[in-house]
CSV table of N, CA and C in Angstrom, one decimal:
chain,number,residue,atom,x,y,z
A,1,MET,N,1.1,-1.6,18.7
A,1,MET,CA,2.2,-1.9,17.7
A,1,MET,C,2.3,-0.6,16.9
A,2,ASN,N,3.5,-0.1,16.8
A,2,ASN,CA,3.8,1.1,16.0
A,2,ASN,C,4.4,0.6,14.7
A,3,LEU,N,3.8,1.1,13.6
A,3,LEU,CA,4.4,0.7,12.3
A,3,LEU,C,5.2,1.8,11.8
A,4,LYS,N,6.3,1.5,11.1
A,4,LYS,CA,7.1,2.5,10.4
A,4,LYS,C,6.5,2.9,9.1
A,5,ARG,N,6.8,4.1,8.7
A,5,ARG,CA,6.4,4.5,7.4
A,5,ARG,C,7.3,3.8,6.4
A,6,TYR,N,6.7,3.6,5.2
A,6,TYR,CA,7.5,3.0,4.1
A,6,TYR,C,8.4,4.1,3.5
A,7,LYS,N,9.7,3.8,3.4
A,7,LYS,CA,10.7,4.8,2.9
A,7,LYS,C,11.3,4.3,1.6
A,8,ARG,N,11.5,5.3,0.7
A,8,ARG,CA,12.1,4.9,-0.6
A,8,ARG,C,12.6,6.2,-1.2
A,9,LYS,N,13.3,6.0,-2.3
A,9,LYS,CA,13.6,7.2,-3.1
A,9,LYS,C,13.3,6.9,-4.6
A,10,VAL,N,13.2,8.0,-5.4
A,10,VAL,CA,12.8,7.9,-6.8
A,10,VAL,C,13.9,7.3,-7.6
A,11,TYR,N,13.7,6.3,-8.4
A,11,TYR,CA,14.7,5.8,-9.3
A,11,TYR,C,14.6,6.5,-10.6
A,12,TYR,N,15.7,6.5,-11.3
A,12,TYR,CA,15.8,7.2,-12.6
A,12,TYR,C,14.7,6.7,-13.6
A,13,TYR,N,14.6,5.3,-13.7
A,13,TYR,CA,13.7,4.7,-14.6
A,13,TYR,C,12.2,5.1,-14.4
A,14,GLU,N,11.9,5.6,-13.2
A,14,GLU,CA,10.5,6.0,-12.9
A,14,GLU,C,10.2,7.4,-13.4
A,15,THR,N,11.2,8.1,-14.0
A,15,THR,CA,10.9,9.5,-14.5
A,15,THR,C,10.7,9.4,-16.0
A,16,ASP,N,10.1,10.5,-16.5
A,16,ASP,CA,9.8,10.6,-17.9
A,16,ASP,C,10.9,11.5,-18.5
A,17,ALA,N,10.6,11.9,-19.8
A,17,ALA,CA,11.6,12.7,-20.5
A,17,ALA,C,11.9,14.1,-19.9
A,18,LEU,N,11.0,14.6,-19.1
A,18,LEU,CA,11.2,15.8,-18.4
A,18,LEU,C,11.8,15.7,-17.0
A,19,GLY,N,12.1,14.4,-16.6
A,19,GLY,CA,12.8,14.2,-15.3
A,19,GLY,C,11.8,14.1,-14.2
A,20,ILE,N,10.5,14.0,-14.5
A,20,ILE,CA,9.5,14.0,-13.5
A,20,ILE,C,8.9,12.6,-13.4
A,21,VAL,N,8.6,12.1,-12.2
A,21,VAL,CA,8.0,10.8,-12.0
A,21,VAL,C,6.7,10.6,-12.8
A,22,HIS,N,6.6,9.6,-13.6
A,22,HIS,CA,5.4,9.3,-14.3
A,22,HIS,C,4.3,8.9,-13.3
A,23,HIS,N,3.1,9.3,-13.5
A,23,HIS,CA,2.0,9.1,-12.5
A,23,HIS,C,1.8,7.6,-12.2
A,24,SER,N,2.0,6.7,-13.1
A,24,SER,CA,1.7,5.3,-12.9
A,24,SER,C,2.5,4.7,-11.8
A,25,ASN,N,3.7,5.3,-11.5
A,25,ASN,CA,4.6,4.8,-10.5
A,25,ASN,C,4.0,5.0,-9.1
A,26,PHE,N,3.2,6.0,-8.9
A,26,PHE,CA,2.5,6.2,-7.6
A,26,PHE,C,1.7,4.9,-7.2
A,27,ILE,N,1.0,4.3,-8.1
A,27,ILE,CA,0.2,3.1,-7.8
A,27,ILE,C,1.1,2.0,-7.4
A,28,ARG,N,2.3,1.9,-8.1
A,28,ARG,CA,3.2,0.8,-7.7
A,28,ARG,C,3.7,1.1,-6.2
A,29,TRP,N,4.0,2.4,-5.9
A,29,TRP,CA,4.5,2.7,-4.6
A,29,TRP,C,3.5,2.4,-3.5
A,30,LEU,N,2.2,2.6,-3.8
A,30,LEU,CA,1.2,2.2,-2.8
A,30,LEU,C,1.2,0.8,-2.6
A,31,GLU,N,1.4,0.0,-3.6
A,31,GLU,CA,1.5,-1.5,-3.4
A,31,GLU,C,2.7,-1.9,-2.6
A,32,GLU,N,3.8,-1.3,-2.9
A,32,GLU,CA,5.0,-1.5,-2.1
A,32,GLU,C,4.8,-1.2,-0.6
A,33,ALA,N,4.2,-0.1,-0.4
A,33,ALA,CA,3.9,0.3,1.0
A,33,ALA,C,3.0,-0.7,1.7
A,34,ARG,N,1.9,-1.1,1.0
A,34,ARG,CA,1.0,-2.1,1.5
A,34,ARG,C,1.6,-3.4,1.8
A,35,LEU,N,2.5,-3.9,1.0
A,35,LEU,CA,3.2,-5.2,1.2
A,35,LEU,C,4.2,-5.0,2.4
A,36,ASP,N,4.8,-3.8,2.5
A,36,ASP,CA,5.6,-3.6,3.7
A,36,ASP,C,4.8,-3.6,5.0
A,37,PHE,N,3.6,-3.0,4.9
A,37,PHE,CA,2.7,-2.9,6.1
A,37,PHE,C,2.4,-4.3,6.5
A,38,PHE,N,2.0,-5.2,5.6
A,38,PHE,CA,1.6,-6.6,5.9
A,38,PHE,C,2.9,-7.3,6.5
A,39,CYS,N,4.0,-7.1,5.9
A,39,CYS,CA,5.2,-7.7,6.4
A,39,CYS,C,5.5,-7.3,7.9
A,40,GLN,N,5.3,-6.0,8.2
A,40,GLN,CA,5.4,-5.5,9.6
A,40,GLN,C,4.4,-6.1,10.5
A,41,LEU,N,3.2,-6.5,10.0
A,41,LEU,CA,2.2,-7.2,10.8
A,41,LEU,C,2.5,-8.7,10.9
A,42,GLY,N,3.5,-9.2,10.2
A,42,GLY,CA,3.9,-10.6,10.3
A,42,GLY,C,3.1,-11.4,9.3
A,43,VAL,N,2.5,-10.8,8.3
A,43,VAL,CA,1.7,-11.6,7.3
A,43,VAL,C,2.6,-12.1,6.3
A,44,ASP,N,2.6,-13.4,6.0
A,44,ASP,CA,3.4,-14.1,5.1
A,44,ASP,C,2.7,-14.3,3.8
A,45,TYR,N,2.9,-13.4,2.8
A,45,TYR,CA,2.2,-13.5,1.5
A,45,TYR,C,2.4,-14.8,0.8
A,46,GLU,N,3.6,-15.3,0.9
A,46,GLU,CA,3.9,-16.6,0.3
A,46,GLU,C,3.0,-17.7,0.9
A,47,LYS,N,2.8,-17.7,2.1
A,47,LYS,CA,1.9,-18.7,2.8
A,47,LYS,C,0.5,-18.5,2.2
A,48,LEU,N,0.0,-17.3,2.1
A,48,LEU,CA,-1.3,-17.1,1.5
A,48,LEU,C,-1.4,-17.7,0.1
A,49,ILE,N,-0.4,-17.5,-0.7
A,49,ILE,CA,-0.3,-18.0,-2.0
A,49,ILE,C,-0.4,-19.5,-2.0
A,50,GLU,N,0.4,-20.1,-1.1
A,50,GLU,CA,0.4,-21.6,-0.9
A,50,GLU,C,-1.0,-22.1,-0.5
A,51,MET,N,-1.8,-21.3,0.2
A,51,MET,CA,-3.1,-21.7,0.6
A,51,MET,C,-4.1,-21.4,-0.5
A,52,GLY,N,-3.7,-20.9,-1.6
A,52,GLY,CA,-4.6,-20.6,-2.7
A,52,GLY,C,-5.4,-19.3,-2.5
A,53,ILE,N,-4.9,-18.4,-1.6
A,53,ILE,CA,-5.6,-17.2,-1.3
A,53,ILE,C,-4.9,-16.0,-2.0
A,54,ALA,N,-5.6,-15.2,-2.6
A,54,ALA,CA,-5.1,-13.9,-3.2
A,54,ALA,C,-5.9,-12.8,-2.6
A,55,ILE,N,-5.1,-11.7,-2.2
A,55,ILE,CA,-5.7,-10.5,-1.8
A,55,ILE,C,-5.7,-9.6,-3.0
A,56,ILE,N,-6.8,-9.4,-3.6
A,56,ILE,CA,-6.9,-8.6,-4.9
A,56,ILE,C,-7.3,-7.2,-4.7
A,57,ILE,N,-7.1,-6.4,-5.7
A,57,ILE,CA,-7.5,-5.0,-5.6
A,57,ILE,C,-8.8,-4.9,-6.4
A,58,CYS,N,-9.8,-4.3,-5.7
A,58,CYS,CA,-11.1,-4.1,-6.3
A,58,CYS,C,-11.3,-2.6,-6.8
A,59,GLY,N,-10.4,-1.8,-6.3
A,59,GLY,CA,-10.4,-0.4,-6.7
A,59,GLY,C,-9.2,0.4,-6.3
A,60,VAL,N,-8.8,1.4,-7.0
A,60,VAL,CA,-7.6,2.2,-6.7
A,60,VAL,C,-7.8,3.6,-7.1
A,61,SER,N,-7.4,4.5,-6.3
A,61,SER,CA,-7.4,5.9,-6.7
A,61,SER,C,-6.2,6.6,-6.1
A,62,CYS,N,-5.8,7.7,-6.8
A,62,CYS,CA,-4.6,8.5,-6.4
A,62,CYS,C,-4.8,9.9,-6.8
A,63,ASP,N,-4.7,10.8,-5.8
A,63,ASP,CA,-4.7,12.2,-6.1
A,63,ASP,C,-3.3,12.8,-6.0
A,64,TYR,N,-2.8,13.4,-7.0
A,64,TYR,CA,-1.5,13.9,-7.1
A,64,TYR,C,-1.5,15.4,-6.7
A,65,LYS,N,-0.6,15.7,-5.8
A,65,LYS,CA,-0.6,17.1,-5.3
A,65,LYS,C,0.7,17.8,-5.8
A,66,LYS,N,1.8,17.1,-5.7
A,66,LYS,CA,3.1,17.7,-6.1
A,66,LYS,C,3.9,16.6,-6.8
A,67,MET,N,4.8,17.1,-7.7
A,67,MET,CA,5.6,16.1,-8.5
A,67,MET,C,6.8,15.7,-7.7
A,68,PHE,N,7.4,14.6,-8.2
A,68,PHE,CA,8.7,14.1,-7.7
A,68,PHE,C,9.7,14.1,-8.8
A,69,LYS,N,11.0,14.2,-8.5
A,69,LYS,CA,12.1,14.1,-9.5
A,69,LYS,C,13.0,13.0,-9.0
A,70,PHE,N,13.9,12.6,-9.9
A,70,PHE,CA,14.9,11.6,-9.6
A,70,PHE,C,15.6,11.8,-8.3
A,71,ASN,N,15.8,10.7,-7.6
A,71,ASN,CA,16.6,10.6,-6.4
A,71,ASN,C,15.9,11.3,-5.1
A,72,GLU,N,14.8,11.9,-5.3
A,72,GLU,CA,14.1,12.5,-4.1
A,72,GLU,C,13.6,11.3,-3.2
A,73,GLU,N,13.8,11.5,-1.9
A,73,GLU,CA,13.4,10.5,-0.9
A,73,GLU,C,11.9,10.9,-0.5
A,74,PHE,N,11.2,9.8,-0.2
A,74,PHE,CA,9.8,10.0,0.2
A,74,PHE,C,9.4,8.9,1.2
A,75,GLU,N,8.3,9.2,1.9
A,75,GLU,CA,7.7,8.2,2.8
A,75,GLU,C,6.2,8.1,2.5
A,76,ILE,N,5.7,6.9,2.8
A,76,ILE,CA,4.3,6.6,2.7
A,76,ILE,C,3.8,6.1,4.0
A,77,GLU,N,2.7,6.9,4.5
A,77,GLU,CA,2.0,6.5,5.7
A,77,GLU,C,0.7,5.8,5.2
A,78,LEU,N,0.4,4.7,5.9
A,78,LEU,CA,-0.7,3.9,5.5
A,78,LEU,C,-1.6,3.7,6.7
A,79,LYS,N,-2.9,3.6,6.4
A,79,LYS,CA,-3.9,3.3,7.5
A,79,LYS,C,-5.0,2.5,6.9
A,80,ILE,N,-5.6,1.7,7.7
A,80,ILE,CA,-6.8,0.9,7.3
A,80,ILE,C,-8.0,1.8,7.5
A,81,LEU,N,-8.8,2.1,6.4
A,81,LEU,CA,-9.9,3.0,6.5
A,81,LEU,C,-11.2,2.3,6.9
A,82,GLU,N,-11.4,1.1,6.3
A,82,GLU,CA,-12.7,0.4,6.6
A,82,GLU,C,-12.4,-1.1,6.5
A,83,MET,N,-13.2,-1.9,7.2
A,83,MET,CA,-13.1,-3.3,7.1
A,83,MET,C,-14.5,-3.9,7.3
A,84,SER,N,-14.8,-4.9,6.5
A,84,SER,CA,-15.9,-5.8,6.7
A,84,SER,C,-15.4,-7.2,6.7
A,85,ALA,N,-16.3,-8.2,6.8
A,85,ALA,CA,-15.8,-9.6,6.8
A,85,ALA,C,-15.1,-9.9,5.5
A,86,ALA,N,-15.5,-9.3,4.4
A,86,ALA,CA,-14.9,-9.7,3.1
A,86,ALA,C,-14.1,-8.7,2.4
A,87,LYS,N,-14.1,-7.5,2.9
A,87,LYS,CA,-13.5,-6.4,2.2
A,87,LYS,C,-12.8,-5.4,3.1
A,88,PHE,N,-11.7,-4.7,2.6
A,88,PHE,CA,-11.1,-3.7,3.4
A,88,PHE,C,-10.5,-2.6,2.5
A,89,SER,N,-10.4,-1.4,3.0
A,89,SER,CA,-9.8,-0.3,2.2
A,89,SER,C,-8.6,0.3,3.0
A,90,VAL,N,-7.7,0.7,2.2
A,90,VAL,CA,-6.4,1.3,2.8
A,90,VAL,C,-6.2,2.7,2.2
A,91,GLY,N,-5.9,3.6,3.1
A,91,GLY,CA,-5.6,5.0,2.8
A,91,GLY,C,-4.1,5.2,2.8
A,92,TYR,N,-3.6,6.0,1.9
A,92,TYR,CA,-2.1,6.3,1.9
A,92,TYR,C,-1.9,7.8,1.8
A,93,THR,N,-0.8,8.3,2.4
A,93,THR,CA,-0.4,9.6,2.3
A,93,THR,C,1.1,9.6,1.9
A,94,VAL,N,1.5,10.2,0.8
A,94,VAL,CA,2.9,10.2,0.3
A,94,VAL,C,3.5,11.5,0.7
A,95,PHE,N,4.6,11.4,1.5
A,95,PHE,CA,5.3,12.6,2.0
A,95,PHE,C,6.6,12.8,1.4
A,96,HIS,N,7.0,14.0,1.2
A,96,HIS,CA,8.4,14.4,0.9
A,96,HIS,C,8.7,15.6,1.8
A,97,LYS,N,9.7,15.5,2.7
A,97,LYS,CA,10.1,16.6,3.6
A,97,LYS,C,8.8,17.2,4.3
A,98,ASN,N,8.0,16.2,4.8
A,98,ASN,CA,6.8,16.6,5.5
A,98,ASN,C,5.7,17.3,4.7
A,99,GLN,N,5.9,17.3,3.4
A,99,GLN,CA,4.8,17.9,2.6
A,99,GLN,C,4.1,16.8,1.9
A,100,ILE,N,2.8,16.9,1.7
A,100,ILE,CA,2.0,15.8,1.1
A,100,ILE,C,2.2,16.0,-0.4
A,101,HIS,N,2.6,14.9,-1.1
A,101,HIS,CA,2.7,14.9,-2.5
A,101,HIS,C,1.6,14.1,-3.2
A,102,ALA,N,1.0,13.2,-2.5
A,102,ALA,CA,-0.1,12.5,-3.0
A,102,ALA,C,-0.9,11.8,-1.9
A,103,THR,N,-2.1,11.5,-2.2
A,103,THR,CA,-2.9,10.7,-1.3
A,103,THR,C,-3.6,9.6,-2.2
A,104,GLY,N,-3.8,8.4,-1.6
A,104,GLY,CA,-4.4,7.4,-2.4
A,104,GLY,C,-5.3,6.5,-1.6
A,105,LYS,N,-6.0,5.6,-2.2
A,105,LYS,CA,-6.9,4.6,-1.6
A,105,LYS,C,-6.9,3.4,-2.4
A,106,THR,N,-6.9,2.2,-1.8
A,106,THR,CA,-7.1,1.0,-2.5
A,106,THR,C,-8.2,0.2,-1.7
A,107,VAL,N,-9.0,-0.6,-2.4
A,107,VAL,CA,-10.0,-1.4,-1.9
A,107,VAL,C,-9.7,-2.9,-2.2
A,108,HIS,N,-9.8,-3.8,-1.3
A,108,HIS,CA,-9.3,-5.2,-1.4
A,108,HIS,C,-10.3,-6.2,-1.0
A,109,CYS,N,-10.3,-7.4,-1.5
A,109,CYS,CA,-11.0,-8.5,-1.0
A,109,CYS,C,-10.1,-9.8,-1.1
A,110,GLY,N,-10.5,-10.8,-0.4
A,110,GLY,CA,-9.8,-12.1,-0.5
A,110,GLY,C,-10.5,-13.0,-1.5
A,111,VAL,N,-9.7,-13.7,-2.3
A,111,VAL,CA,-10.3,-14.6,-3.2
A,111,VAL,C,-9.6,-16.0,-3.1
A,112,LYS,N,-10.4,-17.0,-3.2
A,112,LYS,CA,-9.9,-18.4,-3.2
A,112,LYS,C,-10.8,-19.2,-4.2
A,113,ASP,N,-10.2,-19.9,-5.1
A,113,ASP,CA,-10.9,-20.7,-6.1
A,113,ASP,C,-11.9,-19.8,-6.9
A,114,ASN,N,-11.4,-18.6,-7.2
A,114,ASN,CA,-12.2,-17.6,-8.0
A,114,ASN,C,-13.5,-17.1,-7.3
A,115,LYS,N,-13.5,-17.3,-5.9
A,115,LYS,CA,-14.7,-16.8,-5.1
A,115,LYS,C,-14.2,-15.9,-4.0
A,116,ILE,N,-15.0,-14.9,-3.8
A,116,ILE,CA,-14.7,-14.0,-2.7
A,116,ILE,C,-14.9,-14.7,-1.3
A,117,ILE,N,-13.9,-14.6,-0.5
A,117,ILE,CA,-14.0,-15.3,0.8
A,117,ILE,C,-14.2,-14.3,2.0
A,118,SER,N,-14.6,-14.8,3.1
A,118,SER,CA,-14.6,-14.0,4.3
A,118,SER,C,-13.2,-14.0,4.9
A,119,LEU,N,-12.6,-12.8,4.9
A,119,LEU,CA,-11.3,-12.7,5.5
A,119,LEU,C,-11.4,-12.9,7.0
A,120,LYS,N,-12.5,-12.5,7.6
A,120,LYS,CA,-12.7,-12.6,9.0
A,120,LYS,C,-12.7,-14.1,9.5
A,121,LYS,N,-13.3,-15.0,8.6
A,121,LYS,CA,-13.4,-16.4,9.0
A,121,LYS,C,-12.2,-17.2,8.5
A,122,THR,N,-11.7,-16.8,7.3
A,122,THR,CA,-10.6,-17.6,6.7
A,122,THR,C,-9.3,-17.2,7.3
A,123,LEU,N,-9.1,-16.0,7.6
A,123,LEU,CA,-7.8,-15.5,8.1
A,123,LEU,C,-8.0,-14.6,9.3
A,124,PRO,N,-8.5,-15.2,10.4
A,124,PRO,CA,-8.9,-14.4,11.6
A,124,PRO,C,-7.7,-13.7,12.2
A,125,GLU,N,-6.5,-14.4,12.2
A,125,GLU,CA,-5.3,-13.7,12.8
A,125,GLU,C,-4.9,-12.5,12.1
A,126,ILE,N,-5.0,-12.5,10.8
A,126,ILE,CA,-4.6,-11.3,10.0
A,126,ILE,C,-5.7,-10.3,10.2
A,127,TYR,N,-7.0,-10.7,10.1
A,127,TYR,CA,-8.1,-9.8,10.3
A,127,TYR,C,-8.0,-9.0,11.6
A,128,GLU,N,-7.7,-9.7,12.7
A,128,GLU,CA,-7.6,-9.1,14.0
A,128,GLU,C,-6.4,-8.1,14.0
A,129,LYS,N,-5.3,-8.5,13.4
A,129,LYS,CA,-4.1,-7.5,13.4
A,129,LYS,C,-4.5,-6.3,12.6
A,130,MET,N,-5.2,-6.4,11.5
A,130,MET,CA,-5.5,-5.2,10.7
A,130,MET,C,-6.5,-4.3,11.5
A,131,GLU,N,-7.5,-4.9,12.2
A,131,GLU,CA,-8.5,-4.2,12.9
A,131,GLU,C,-7.9,-3.1,13.8
A,132,ILE,N,-6.8,-3.4,14.4
A,132,ILE,CA,-6.1,-2.5,15.3
A,132,ILE,C,-5.8,-1.2,14.6
A,133,PHE,N,-5.6,-1.2,13.3
A,133,PHE,CA,-5.1,0.0,12.6
A,133,PHE,C,-6.2,0.7,11.9
A,134,ILE,N,-7.5,0.4,12.2
A,134,ILE,CA,-8.6,1.2,11.6
A,134,ILE,C,-8.6,2.6,12.1
A,135,LYS,N,-8.6,3.6,11.3
A,135,LYS,CA,-8.6,5.0,11.7
A,135,LYS,C,-9.7,5.7,11.0
């Protein structure tokens, strides 16, 4: 299964007084790319919510290489870095015209009833789909 990169452009409200994207928006973009990734895998987040399951963020980091300005188009490539029964991490590369503008990483676990769950046991179909993309 080939996944498409997440594509987007910078909106005006994401820029600061100097016309440069505020750094906090990169974290939002990583989340957008991750949700797009799960959508491409066929994961229904609404169904997870109905089941009382949340995929939460345990950690996030972002290294900024180059700035963005209003209306610039960019793409985010995503890959699964690591997986265990209860936890997984995702790596991101943010591109503009084939130049890297940022890299990031998020760490996640599944939670139900305020307890960490085994994704491998609770959501085996999703776990197996994600395993294919470990790099």
